[in-house]
Coordinates of C-alpha atoms and ligand atoms in Angstrom, one line a residue:
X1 CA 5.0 29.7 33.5
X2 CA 6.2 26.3 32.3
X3 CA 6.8 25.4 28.8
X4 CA 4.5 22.4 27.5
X5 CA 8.2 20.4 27.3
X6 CA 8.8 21.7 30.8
X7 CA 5.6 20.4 31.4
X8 CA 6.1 17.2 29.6
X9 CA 9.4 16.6 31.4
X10 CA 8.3 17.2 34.7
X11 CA 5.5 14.2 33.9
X12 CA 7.2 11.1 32.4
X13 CA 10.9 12.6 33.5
X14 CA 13.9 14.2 31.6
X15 CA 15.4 11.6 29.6
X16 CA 11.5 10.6 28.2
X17 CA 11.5 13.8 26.6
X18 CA 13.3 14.5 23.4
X19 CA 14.1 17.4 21.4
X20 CA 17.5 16.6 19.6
X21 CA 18.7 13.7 17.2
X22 CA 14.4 12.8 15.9
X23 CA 15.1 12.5 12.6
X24 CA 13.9 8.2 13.1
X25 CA 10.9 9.4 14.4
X26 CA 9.4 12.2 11.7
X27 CA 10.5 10.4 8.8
X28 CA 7.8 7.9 7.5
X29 CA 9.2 4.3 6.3
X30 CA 9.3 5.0 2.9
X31 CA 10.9 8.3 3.1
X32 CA 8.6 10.0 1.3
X33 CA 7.5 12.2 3.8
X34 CA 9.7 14.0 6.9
X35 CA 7.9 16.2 9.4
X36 CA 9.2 18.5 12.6
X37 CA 8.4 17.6 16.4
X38 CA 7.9 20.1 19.1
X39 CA 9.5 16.9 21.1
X40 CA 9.3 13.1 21.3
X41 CA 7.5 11.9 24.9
X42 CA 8.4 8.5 25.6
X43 CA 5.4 7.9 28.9
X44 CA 6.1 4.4 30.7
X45 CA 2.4 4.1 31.7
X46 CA -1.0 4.7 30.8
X47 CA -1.2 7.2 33.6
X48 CA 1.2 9.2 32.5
X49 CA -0.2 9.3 28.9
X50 CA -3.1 10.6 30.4
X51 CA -1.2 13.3 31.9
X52 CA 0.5 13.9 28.8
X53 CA -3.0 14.2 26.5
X54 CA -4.4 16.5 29.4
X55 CA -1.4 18.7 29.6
X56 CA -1.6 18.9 25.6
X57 CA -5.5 19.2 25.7
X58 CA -4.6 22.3 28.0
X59 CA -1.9 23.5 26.0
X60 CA -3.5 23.5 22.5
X61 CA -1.1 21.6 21.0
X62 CA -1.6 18.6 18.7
X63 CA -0.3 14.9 19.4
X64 CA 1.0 12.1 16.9
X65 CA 0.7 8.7 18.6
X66 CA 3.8 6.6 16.7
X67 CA 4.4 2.7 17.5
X68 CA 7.2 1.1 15.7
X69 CA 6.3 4.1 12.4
X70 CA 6.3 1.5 10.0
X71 CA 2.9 2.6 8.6
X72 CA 3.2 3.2 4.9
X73 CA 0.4 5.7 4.6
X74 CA 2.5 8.8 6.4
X75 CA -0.2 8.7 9.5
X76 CA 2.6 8.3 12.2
X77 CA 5.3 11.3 11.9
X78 CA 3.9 15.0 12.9
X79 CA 3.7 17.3 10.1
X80 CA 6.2 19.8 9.2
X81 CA 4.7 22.7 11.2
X82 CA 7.4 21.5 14.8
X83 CA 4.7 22.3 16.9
X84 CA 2.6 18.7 17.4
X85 CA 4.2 16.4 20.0
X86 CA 4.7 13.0 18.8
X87 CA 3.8 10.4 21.6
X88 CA 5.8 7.4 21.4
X89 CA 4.6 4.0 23.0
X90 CA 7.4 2.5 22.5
X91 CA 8.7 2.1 26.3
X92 CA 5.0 0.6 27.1
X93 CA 6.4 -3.2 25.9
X94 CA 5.2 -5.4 28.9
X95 CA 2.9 -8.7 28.4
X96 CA 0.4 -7.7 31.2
X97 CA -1.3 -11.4 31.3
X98 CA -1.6 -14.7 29.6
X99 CA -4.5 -16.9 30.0
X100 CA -4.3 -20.1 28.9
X101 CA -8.0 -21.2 29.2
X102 CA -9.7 -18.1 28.0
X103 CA -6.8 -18.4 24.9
X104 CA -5.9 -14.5 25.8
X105 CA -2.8 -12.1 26.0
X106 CA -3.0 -8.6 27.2
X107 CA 0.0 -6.8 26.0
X108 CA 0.9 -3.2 26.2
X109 CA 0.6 -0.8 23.3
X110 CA 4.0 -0.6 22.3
X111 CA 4.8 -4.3 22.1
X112 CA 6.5 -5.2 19.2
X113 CA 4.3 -7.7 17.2
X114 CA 6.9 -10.4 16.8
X115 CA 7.9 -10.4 20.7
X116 CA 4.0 -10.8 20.9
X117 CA 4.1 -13.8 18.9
X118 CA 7.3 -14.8 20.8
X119 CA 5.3 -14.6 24.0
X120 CA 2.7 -16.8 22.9
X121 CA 4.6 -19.3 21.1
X122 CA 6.6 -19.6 24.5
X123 CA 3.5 -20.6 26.5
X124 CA 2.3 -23.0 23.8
X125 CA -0.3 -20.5 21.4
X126 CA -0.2 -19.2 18.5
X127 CA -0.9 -15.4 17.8
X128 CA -1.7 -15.6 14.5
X129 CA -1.1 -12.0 13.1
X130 CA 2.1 -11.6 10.6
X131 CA 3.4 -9.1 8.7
X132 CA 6.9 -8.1 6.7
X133 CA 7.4 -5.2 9.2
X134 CA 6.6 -7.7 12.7
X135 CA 10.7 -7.0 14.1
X136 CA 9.2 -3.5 14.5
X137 CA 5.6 -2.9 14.1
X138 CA 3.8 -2.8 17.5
X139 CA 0.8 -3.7 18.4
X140 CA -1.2 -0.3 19.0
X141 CA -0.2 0.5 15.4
X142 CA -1.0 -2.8 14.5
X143 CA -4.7 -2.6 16.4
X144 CA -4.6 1.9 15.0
X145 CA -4.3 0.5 11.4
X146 CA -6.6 -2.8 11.9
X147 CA -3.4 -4.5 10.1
X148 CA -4.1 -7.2 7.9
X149 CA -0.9 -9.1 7.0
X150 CA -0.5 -12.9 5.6
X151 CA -3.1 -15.4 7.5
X152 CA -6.2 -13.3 7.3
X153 CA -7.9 -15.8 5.1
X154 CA -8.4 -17.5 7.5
X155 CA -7.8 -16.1 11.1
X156 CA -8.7 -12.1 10.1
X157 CA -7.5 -8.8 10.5
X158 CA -6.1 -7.3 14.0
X159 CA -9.8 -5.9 14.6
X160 CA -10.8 -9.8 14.6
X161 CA -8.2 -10.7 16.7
X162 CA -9.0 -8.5 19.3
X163 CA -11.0 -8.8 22.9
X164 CA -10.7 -5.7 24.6
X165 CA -9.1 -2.5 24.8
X166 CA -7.1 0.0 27.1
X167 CA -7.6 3.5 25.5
X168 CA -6.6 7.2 26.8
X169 CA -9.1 9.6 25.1
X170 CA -9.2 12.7 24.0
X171 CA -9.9 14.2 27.0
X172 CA -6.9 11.8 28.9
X173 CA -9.4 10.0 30.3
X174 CA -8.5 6.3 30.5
X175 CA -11.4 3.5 29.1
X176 CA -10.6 0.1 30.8
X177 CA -12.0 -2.0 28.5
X178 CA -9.4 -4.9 28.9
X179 CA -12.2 -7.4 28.8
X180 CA -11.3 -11.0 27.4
X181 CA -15.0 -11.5 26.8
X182 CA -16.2 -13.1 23.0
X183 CA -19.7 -11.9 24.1
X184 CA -20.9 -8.6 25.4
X185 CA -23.3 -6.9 24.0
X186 CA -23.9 -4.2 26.0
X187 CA -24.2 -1.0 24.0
X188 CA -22.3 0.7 21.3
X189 CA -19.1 -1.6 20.8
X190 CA -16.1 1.4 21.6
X191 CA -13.8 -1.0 21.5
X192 CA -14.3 -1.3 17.6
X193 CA -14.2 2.2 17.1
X194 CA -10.6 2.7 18.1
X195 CA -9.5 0.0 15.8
X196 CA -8.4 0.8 12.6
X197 CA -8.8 4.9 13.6
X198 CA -5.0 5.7 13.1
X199 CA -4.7 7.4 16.7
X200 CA -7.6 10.1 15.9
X201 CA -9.8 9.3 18.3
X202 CA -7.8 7.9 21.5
X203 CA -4.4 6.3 22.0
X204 CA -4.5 2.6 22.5
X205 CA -2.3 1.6 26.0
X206 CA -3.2 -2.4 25.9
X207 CA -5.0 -4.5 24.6
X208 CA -6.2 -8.5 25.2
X209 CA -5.7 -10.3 21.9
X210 CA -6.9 -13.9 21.4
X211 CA -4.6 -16.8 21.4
X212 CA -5.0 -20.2 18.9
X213 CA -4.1 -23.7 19.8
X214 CA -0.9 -24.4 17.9
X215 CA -1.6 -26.4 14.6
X216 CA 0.2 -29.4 14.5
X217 CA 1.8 -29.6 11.1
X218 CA 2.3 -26.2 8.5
X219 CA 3.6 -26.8 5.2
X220 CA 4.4 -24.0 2.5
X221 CA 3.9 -24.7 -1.2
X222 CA 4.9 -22.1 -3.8
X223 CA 3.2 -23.1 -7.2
X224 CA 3.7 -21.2 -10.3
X225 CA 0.2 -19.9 -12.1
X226 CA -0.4 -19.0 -15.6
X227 CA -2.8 -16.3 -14.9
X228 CA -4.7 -14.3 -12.1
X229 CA -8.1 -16.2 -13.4
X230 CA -6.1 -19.1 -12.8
X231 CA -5.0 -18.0 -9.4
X232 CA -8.4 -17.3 -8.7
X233 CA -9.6 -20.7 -9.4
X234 CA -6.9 -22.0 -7.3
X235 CA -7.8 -20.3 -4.3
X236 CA -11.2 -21.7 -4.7
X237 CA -9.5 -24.9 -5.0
X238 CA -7.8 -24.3 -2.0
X239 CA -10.4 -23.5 -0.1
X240 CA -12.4 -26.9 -1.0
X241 CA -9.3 -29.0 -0.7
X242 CA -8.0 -27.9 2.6
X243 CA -11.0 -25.9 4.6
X244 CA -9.7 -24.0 7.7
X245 CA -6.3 -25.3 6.9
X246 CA -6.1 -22.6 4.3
X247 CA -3.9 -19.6 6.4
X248 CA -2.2 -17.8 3.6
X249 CA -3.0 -17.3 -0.1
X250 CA -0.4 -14.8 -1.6
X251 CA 0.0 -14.1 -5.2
X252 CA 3.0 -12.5 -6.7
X253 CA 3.8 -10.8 -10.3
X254 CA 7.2 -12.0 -12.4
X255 CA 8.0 -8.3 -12.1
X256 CA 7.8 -8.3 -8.2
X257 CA 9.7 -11.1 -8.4
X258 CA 12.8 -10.2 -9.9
X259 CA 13.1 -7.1 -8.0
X260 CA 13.7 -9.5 -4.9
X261 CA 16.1 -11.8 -7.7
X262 CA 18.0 -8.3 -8.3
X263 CA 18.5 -6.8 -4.7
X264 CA 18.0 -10.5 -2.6
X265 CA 19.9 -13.1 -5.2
X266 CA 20.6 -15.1 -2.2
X267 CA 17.6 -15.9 -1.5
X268 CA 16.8 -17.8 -4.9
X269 CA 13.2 -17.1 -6.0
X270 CA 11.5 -20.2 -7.0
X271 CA 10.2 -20.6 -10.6
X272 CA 9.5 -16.8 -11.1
X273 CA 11.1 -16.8 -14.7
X274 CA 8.9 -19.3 -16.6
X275 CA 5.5 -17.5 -15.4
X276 CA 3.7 -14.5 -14.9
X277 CA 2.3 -15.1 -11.3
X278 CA 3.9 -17.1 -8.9
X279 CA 1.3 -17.9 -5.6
X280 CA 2.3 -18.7 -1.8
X281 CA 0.2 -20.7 -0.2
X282 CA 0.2 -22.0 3.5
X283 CA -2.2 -25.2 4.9
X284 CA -1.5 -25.1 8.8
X285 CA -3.4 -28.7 9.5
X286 CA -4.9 -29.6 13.2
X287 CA -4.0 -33.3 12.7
X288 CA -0.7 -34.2 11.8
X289 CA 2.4 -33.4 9.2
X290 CA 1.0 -36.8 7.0
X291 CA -2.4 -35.5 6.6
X292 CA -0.9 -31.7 5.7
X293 CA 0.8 -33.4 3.3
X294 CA -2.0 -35.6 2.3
X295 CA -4.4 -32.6 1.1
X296 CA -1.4 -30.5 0.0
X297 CA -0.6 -33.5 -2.4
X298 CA -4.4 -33.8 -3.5
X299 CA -5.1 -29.9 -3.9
X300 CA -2.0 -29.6 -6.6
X301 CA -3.3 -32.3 -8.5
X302 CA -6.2 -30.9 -9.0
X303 CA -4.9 -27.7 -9.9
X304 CA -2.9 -29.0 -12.5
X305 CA -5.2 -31.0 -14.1
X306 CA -7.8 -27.8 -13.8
X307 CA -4.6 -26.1 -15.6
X308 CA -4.5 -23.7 -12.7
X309 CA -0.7 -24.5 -11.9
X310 CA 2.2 -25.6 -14.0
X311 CA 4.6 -25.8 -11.8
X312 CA 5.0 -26.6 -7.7
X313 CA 7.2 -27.4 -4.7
X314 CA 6.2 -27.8 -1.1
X315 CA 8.6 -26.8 1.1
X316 CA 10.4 -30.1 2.7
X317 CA 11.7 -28.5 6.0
X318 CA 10.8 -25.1 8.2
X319 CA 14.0 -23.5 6.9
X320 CA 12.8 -23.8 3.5
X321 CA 9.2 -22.8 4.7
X322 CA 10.6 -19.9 5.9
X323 CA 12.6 -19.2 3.2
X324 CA 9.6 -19.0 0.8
X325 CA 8.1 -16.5 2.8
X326 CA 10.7 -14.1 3.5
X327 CA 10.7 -14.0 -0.5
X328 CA 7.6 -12.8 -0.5
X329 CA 8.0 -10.3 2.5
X330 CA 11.4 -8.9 0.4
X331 CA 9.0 -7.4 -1.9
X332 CA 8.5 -4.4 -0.3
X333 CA 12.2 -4.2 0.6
X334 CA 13.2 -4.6 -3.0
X335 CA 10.7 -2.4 -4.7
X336 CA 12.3 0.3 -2.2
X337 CA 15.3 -0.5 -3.2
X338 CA 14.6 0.3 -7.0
X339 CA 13.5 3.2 -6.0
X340 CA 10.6 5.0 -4.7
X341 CA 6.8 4.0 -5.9
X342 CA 3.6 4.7 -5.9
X343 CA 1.6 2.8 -3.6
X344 CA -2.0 1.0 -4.0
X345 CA -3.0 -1.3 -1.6
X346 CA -6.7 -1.9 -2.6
X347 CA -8.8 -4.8 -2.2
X348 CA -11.8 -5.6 -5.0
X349 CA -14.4 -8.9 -4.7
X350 CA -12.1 -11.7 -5.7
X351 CA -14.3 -12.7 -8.1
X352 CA -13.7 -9.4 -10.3
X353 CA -9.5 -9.5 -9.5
X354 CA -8.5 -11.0 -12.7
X355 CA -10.5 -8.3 -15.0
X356 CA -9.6 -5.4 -12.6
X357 CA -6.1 -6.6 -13.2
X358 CA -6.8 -6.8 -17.4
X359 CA -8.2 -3.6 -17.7
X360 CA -6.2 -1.2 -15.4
X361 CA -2.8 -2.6 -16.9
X362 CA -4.2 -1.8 -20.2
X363 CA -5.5 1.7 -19.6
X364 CA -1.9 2.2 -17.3
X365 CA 0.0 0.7 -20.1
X366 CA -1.7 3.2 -22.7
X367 CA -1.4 6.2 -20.6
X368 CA 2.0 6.2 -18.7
X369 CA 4.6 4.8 -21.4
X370 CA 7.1 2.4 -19.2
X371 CA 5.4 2.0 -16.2
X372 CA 6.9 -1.0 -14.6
X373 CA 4.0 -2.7 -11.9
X374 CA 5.1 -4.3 -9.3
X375 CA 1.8 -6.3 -8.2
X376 CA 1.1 -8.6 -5.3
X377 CA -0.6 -9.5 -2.2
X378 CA -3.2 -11.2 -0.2
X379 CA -5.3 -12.6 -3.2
X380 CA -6.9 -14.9 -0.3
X381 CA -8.2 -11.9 1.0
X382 CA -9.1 -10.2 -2.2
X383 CA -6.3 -7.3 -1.4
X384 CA -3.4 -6.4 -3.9
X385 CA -0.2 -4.7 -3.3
X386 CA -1.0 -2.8 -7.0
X387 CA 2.3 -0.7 -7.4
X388 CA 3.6 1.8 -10.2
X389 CA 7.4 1.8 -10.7
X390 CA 8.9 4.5 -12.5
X391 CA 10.4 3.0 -16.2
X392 CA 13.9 1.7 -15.5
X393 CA 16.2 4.9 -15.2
X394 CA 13.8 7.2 -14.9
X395 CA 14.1 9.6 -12.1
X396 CA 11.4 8.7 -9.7
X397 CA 10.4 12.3 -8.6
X398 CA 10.4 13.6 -11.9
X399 CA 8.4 10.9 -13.1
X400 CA 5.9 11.2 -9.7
X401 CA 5.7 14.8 -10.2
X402 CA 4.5 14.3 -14.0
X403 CA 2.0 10.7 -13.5
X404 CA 1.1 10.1 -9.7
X405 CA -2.3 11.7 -9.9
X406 CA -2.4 10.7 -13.1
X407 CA -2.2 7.1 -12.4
X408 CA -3.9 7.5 -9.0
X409 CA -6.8 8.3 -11.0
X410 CA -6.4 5.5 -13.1
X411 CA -6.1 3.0 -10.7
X412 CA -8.9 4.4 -8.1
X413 CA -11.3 5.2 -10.5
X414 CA -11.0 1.6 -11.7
X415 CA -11.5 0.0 -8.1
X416 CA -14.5 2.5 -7.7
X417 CA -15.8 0.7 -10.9
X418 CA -15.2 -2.6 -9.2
X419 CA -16.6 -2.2 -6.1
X420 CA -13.4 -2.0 -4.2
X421 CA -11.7 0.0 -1.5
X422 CA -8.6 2.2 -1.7
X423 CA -7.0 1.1 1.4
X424 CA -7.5 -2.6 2.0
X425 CA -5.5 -2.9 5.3
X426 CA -2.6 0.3 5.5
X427 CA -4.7 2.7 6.5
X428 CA -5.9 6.4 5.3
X429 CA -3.4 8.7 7.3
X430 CA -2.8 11.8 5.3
X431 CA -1.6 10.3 1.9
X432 CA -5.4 8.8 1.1
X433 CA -7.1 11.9 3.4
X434 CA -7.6 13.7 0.3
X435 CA -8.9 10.7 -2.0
X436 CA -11.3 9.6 0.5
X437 CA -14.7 12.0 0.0
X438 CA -14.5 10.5 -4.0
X439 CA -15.0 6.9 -2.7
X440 CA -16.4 6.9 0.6
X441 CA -20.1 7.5 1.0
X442 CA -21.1 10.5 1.9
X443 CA -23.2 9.5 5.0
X444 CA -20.3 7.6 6.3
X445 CA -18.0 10.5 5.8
X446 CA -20.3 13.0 7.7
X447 CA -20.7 10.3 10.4
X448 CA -17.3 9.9 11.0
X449 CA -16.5 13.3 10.9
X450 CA -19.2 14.3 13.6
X451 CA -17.6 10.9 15.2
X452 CA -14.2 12.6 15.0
X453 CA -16.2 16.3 16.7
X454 CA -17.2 14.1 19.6
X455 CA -14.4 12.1 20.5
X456 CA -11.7 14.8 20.2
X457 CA -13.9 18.1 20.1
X458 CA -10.5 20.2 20.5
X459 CA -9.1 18.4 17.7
X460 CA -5.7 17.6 19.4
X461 CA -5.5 13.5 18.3
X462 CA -3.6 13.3 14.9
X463 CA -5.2 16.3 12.9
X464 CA -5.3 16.0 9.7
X465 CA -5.4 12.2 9.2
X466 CA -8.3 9.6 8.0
X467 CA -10.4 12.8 8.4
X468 CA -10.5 16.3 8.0
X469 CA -12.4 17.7 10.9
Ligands
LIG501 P1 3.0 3.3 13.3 O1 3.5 3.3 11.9 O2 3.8 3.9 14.3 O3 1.5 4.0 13.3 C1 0.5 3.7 12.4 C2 -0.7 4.6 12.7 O4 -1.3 4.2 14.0 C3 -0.5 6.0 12.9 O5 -1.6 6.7 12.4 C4 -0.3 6.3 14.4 O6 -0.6 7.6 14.8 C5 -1.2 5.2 14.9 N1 -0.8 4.6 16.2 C6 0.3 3.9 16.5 N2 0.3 3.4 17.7 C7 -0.9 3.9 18.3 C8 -1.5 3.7 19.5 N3 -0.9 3.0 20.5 N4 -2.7 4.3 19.8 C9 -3.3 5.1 18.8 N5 -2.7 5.3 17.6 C10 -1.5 4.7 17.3 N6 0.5 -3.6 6.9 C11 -0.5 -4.5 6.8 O7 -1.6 -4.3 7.1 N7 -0.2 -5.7 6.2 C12 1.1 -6.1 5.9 O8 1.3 -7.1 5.4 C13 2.1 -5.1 6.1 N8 3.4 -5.4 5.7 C14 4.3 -4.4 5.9 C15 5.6 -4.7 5.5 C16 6.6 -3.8 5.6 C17 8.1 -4.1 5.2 C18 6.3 -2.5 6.1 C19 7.4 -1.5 6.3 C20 5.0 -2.2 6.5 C21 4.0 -3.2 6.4 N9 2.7 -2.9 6.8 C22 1.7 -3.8 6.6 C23 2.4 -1.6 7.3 C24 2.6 -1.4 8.8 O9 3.6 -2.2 9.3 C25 1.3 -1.6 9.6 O10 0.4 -0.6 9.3 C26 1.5 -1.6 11.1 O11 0.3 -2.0 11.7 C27 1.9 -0.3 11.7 O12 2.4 -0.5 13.1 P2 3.3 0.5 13.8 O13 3.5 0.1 15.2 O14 4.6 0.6 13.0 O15 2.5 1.8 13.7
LIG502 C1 2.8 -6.5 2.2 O1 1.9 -7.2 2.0 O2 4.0 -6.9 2.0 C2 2.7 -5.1 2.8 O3 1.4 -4.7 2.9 C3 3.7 -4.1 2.4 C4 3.5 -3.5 1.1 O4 2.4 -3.3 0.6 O5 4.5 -3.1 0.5
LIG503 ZN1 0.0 -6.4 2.5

């Protein structure tokens, strides 16, 4: 009888089946976690995946859908048991369609999100979904996480962005929902169940996505803030002064900052040493460059004479637009390269940011002595990036080993207290599997665990992840 990989091979072919030289593929971005595959399938198309979940299904053993495994919440690498075959979508890269009129794309899973946006751009659109990891991400994992990124304030996260679905289920059944429809209500909306469900209940093959007209003139300001009240009243500035033009609102701590001074000097952070906060902000403006610059001009104004900013320059070309914004994707680069840190990526009301922040630095401050945070993100979307770095020369396992659940308590306990959410846009996976049942309620729990029974009753879809089954 044939070995699953036997199996495997004789589906998508020999060299689409690996079992030597993985170690890219079951180690997780941040290297915090490393697991063991049975093998790596590579399938070219959504038939074969189907043949590959049904030979798996038959098999009884487990799969781990990966895109580009940038996911920071170790939901994408199998687990260290070598039996679970870790499907790669990688190979599925084509742009099925483009249609101009209806303002859709229908990609393949495994398109990488910047040659996406490349493909848009080339046929006049925008796809407006960004992110630090876009050279590698793809779009399944984009569409499995429900990524969120820097222009959801106004254009939303991937789940918003999103028409219709290919999926292979459980069962390696194929679902053709590849509808470019903005109206169909018609039952139970699948589509929205596969988003944002981290490959445990079907792997995404394609998907239509919605286009945007291109806006005719972006401009970048970077403006430094005194305070996160007083970012907080400059969003809501921002939003008065420049509407729908408001794409990006990004807020980032002096300590953030000079991590990306330290590792990226080259790069020249702007402003970051005579302030606590420095904010990014982005007015993408349907009329022309002179009326971008019109509002930009009338919003800082305000917001210096409301006190909210001290200090601001508007980027004067793309190359310095760009510039400011690959400061502010270096973050994550740089905190990495200090060293390894414990990871929040909450979201709270906006309105109740600036005391979250007030209070869980204090009781942090008073309970883990040194504690550098590292603290930004998408303030426009009420979502920080609220990150514990070991004190300088510490040794970061001894020092997770002695405070992560320490300060993981800390810091959830205090968005439980704020009405927030303990993963704003990453994703559960199997680092936040555990923290879930203490802030989720317990009727949505049960429902999504008798969801998880009924879309992959043998369990063989990423076990383990977002929920135990
Ligand atoms: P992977 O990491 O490969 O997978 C992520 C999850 O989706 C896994 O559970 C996997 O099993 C599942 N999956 C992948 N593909 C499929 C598929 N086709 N079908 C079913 N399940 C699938 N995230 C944000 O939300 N906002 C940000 O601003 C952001 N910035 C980042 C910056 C950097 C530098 C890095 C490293 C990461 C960042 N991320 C961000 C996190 C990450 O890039 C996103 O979660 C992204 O959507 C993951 O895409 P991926 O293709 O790498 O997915
Ligand atoms: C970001 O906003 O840069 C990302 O979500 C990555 C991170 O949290 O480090
Ligand atoms: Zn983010």
């Amino acid at each position: 009888m044939n070995t699953i990989i036997e199996t495997l091979q004789q589906l998508v072919g020999n060299p689409h089946v690996l079992t030597e030289d993985l170690d890219h593929y079951v180690t997780d971005w941040r290297k915090r976690a490393k697991g063991k595959a049975l093998c790596v399938v590579r399938p070219g198309t959504t038939a074969e995946v189907a043949a590959v979940v049904r030979a798996c299904g038959a098999a009884g053993v487990s799969i781990v859908p990966q895109g580009g495994n940038t996911g920071l919440v170790v939901g994408s690498i199998p687990d260290d048991s070598g039996t679970q075959v870790l499907l790669s979508l990688q190979r599925m890269n084509a742009v099925r369609a483009i249609d101009g009129q209806n303002l859709t794309i229908t990609v393949e899973a495994g398109c990488v999100l910047q040659n996406l946006q490349t493909a848009a751009e080339e046929a006049g659109f925008l796809f407006p979904l960004s992110l630090g990891s876009e050279g590698s991400c793809t779009i399944g994992g984009n569409l499995s996480t429900n990524a969120g990124g820097t222009q959801v304030v106004r254009y939303g996260n991937t789940r918003e962005l999103c028409l219709g679905l290919e999926v292979v289920t459980a069962e390696g059944d194929i679902l053709n929902g590849l509808v470019g429809l903005r109206k169909d209500n018609t039952g139970y909306d699948l589509r929205d169940v596969f988003i944002g469900a981290e490959g445990t209940l079907g792997i995404i093959t394609a998907a239509t996505m919605k286009l945007y007209p291109m806006p005719a003139a972006t401009l970048t300001a970077w403006a430094a803030v005194p305070g996160m009240t007083e970012a907080v009243a400059f969003l809501g500035l921002a939003h008065r002064y420049l509407g729908a033009g408001l794409t990006g609102f990004e807020v980032m701590n002096q300590f953030s900052l000079s991590l990306v001074d330290k590792h990226y000097p080259q790069l020249r952070v702007p402003l970051w040493k005579e302030t606590p906060w420095c904010v990014l902000l982005e007015n993408a403006d349907s009329e022309s460059e002179q009326h971008a610059r019109e509002r930009f001009e009338a919003l800082l104004e305000a917001a210096m004479e409301a006190g909210c900013v001290t200090d601001a320059v508007v980027a004067g070309s793309m190359a310095q637009a760009r510039n400011l914004w690959h400061i502010r994707e270096s973050i994550t680069l740089a905190q990495a390269e200090e060293g390894l840190n414990i990871k929040h990526d909450i979201s709270i009301p906006i309105s109740s940011i600036p005391e979250f922040v007030q209070v869980t630095d204090a009781e942090l401050a008073a309970n883990i002595p040194g504690a550098r945070f590292v603290d930004f993100g998408h303030l426009g979307d009420g979502n920080l990036h609220y990150n514990v770095q070991a004190p300088e020369g510490e040794d970061f396992k001894a020092f997770q080993n002695q405070y992560e659940d320490r300060i993981n308590d800390i810091v959830y306990q205090s968005v439980q207290r704020y009405g927030g959410s303990i993963s704003a846009e990453h994703g559960v996976g199997e680092l936040k599997v555990d923290r879930l049942p203490e802030h989720k309620d317990p009727v949505a729990l049960d429902l999504m665990r008798r969801m998880k029974r009924a879309f992959d009753p043998r369990n063989t879809l990423n076990p383990g992840r977002v929920i135990r089954a």
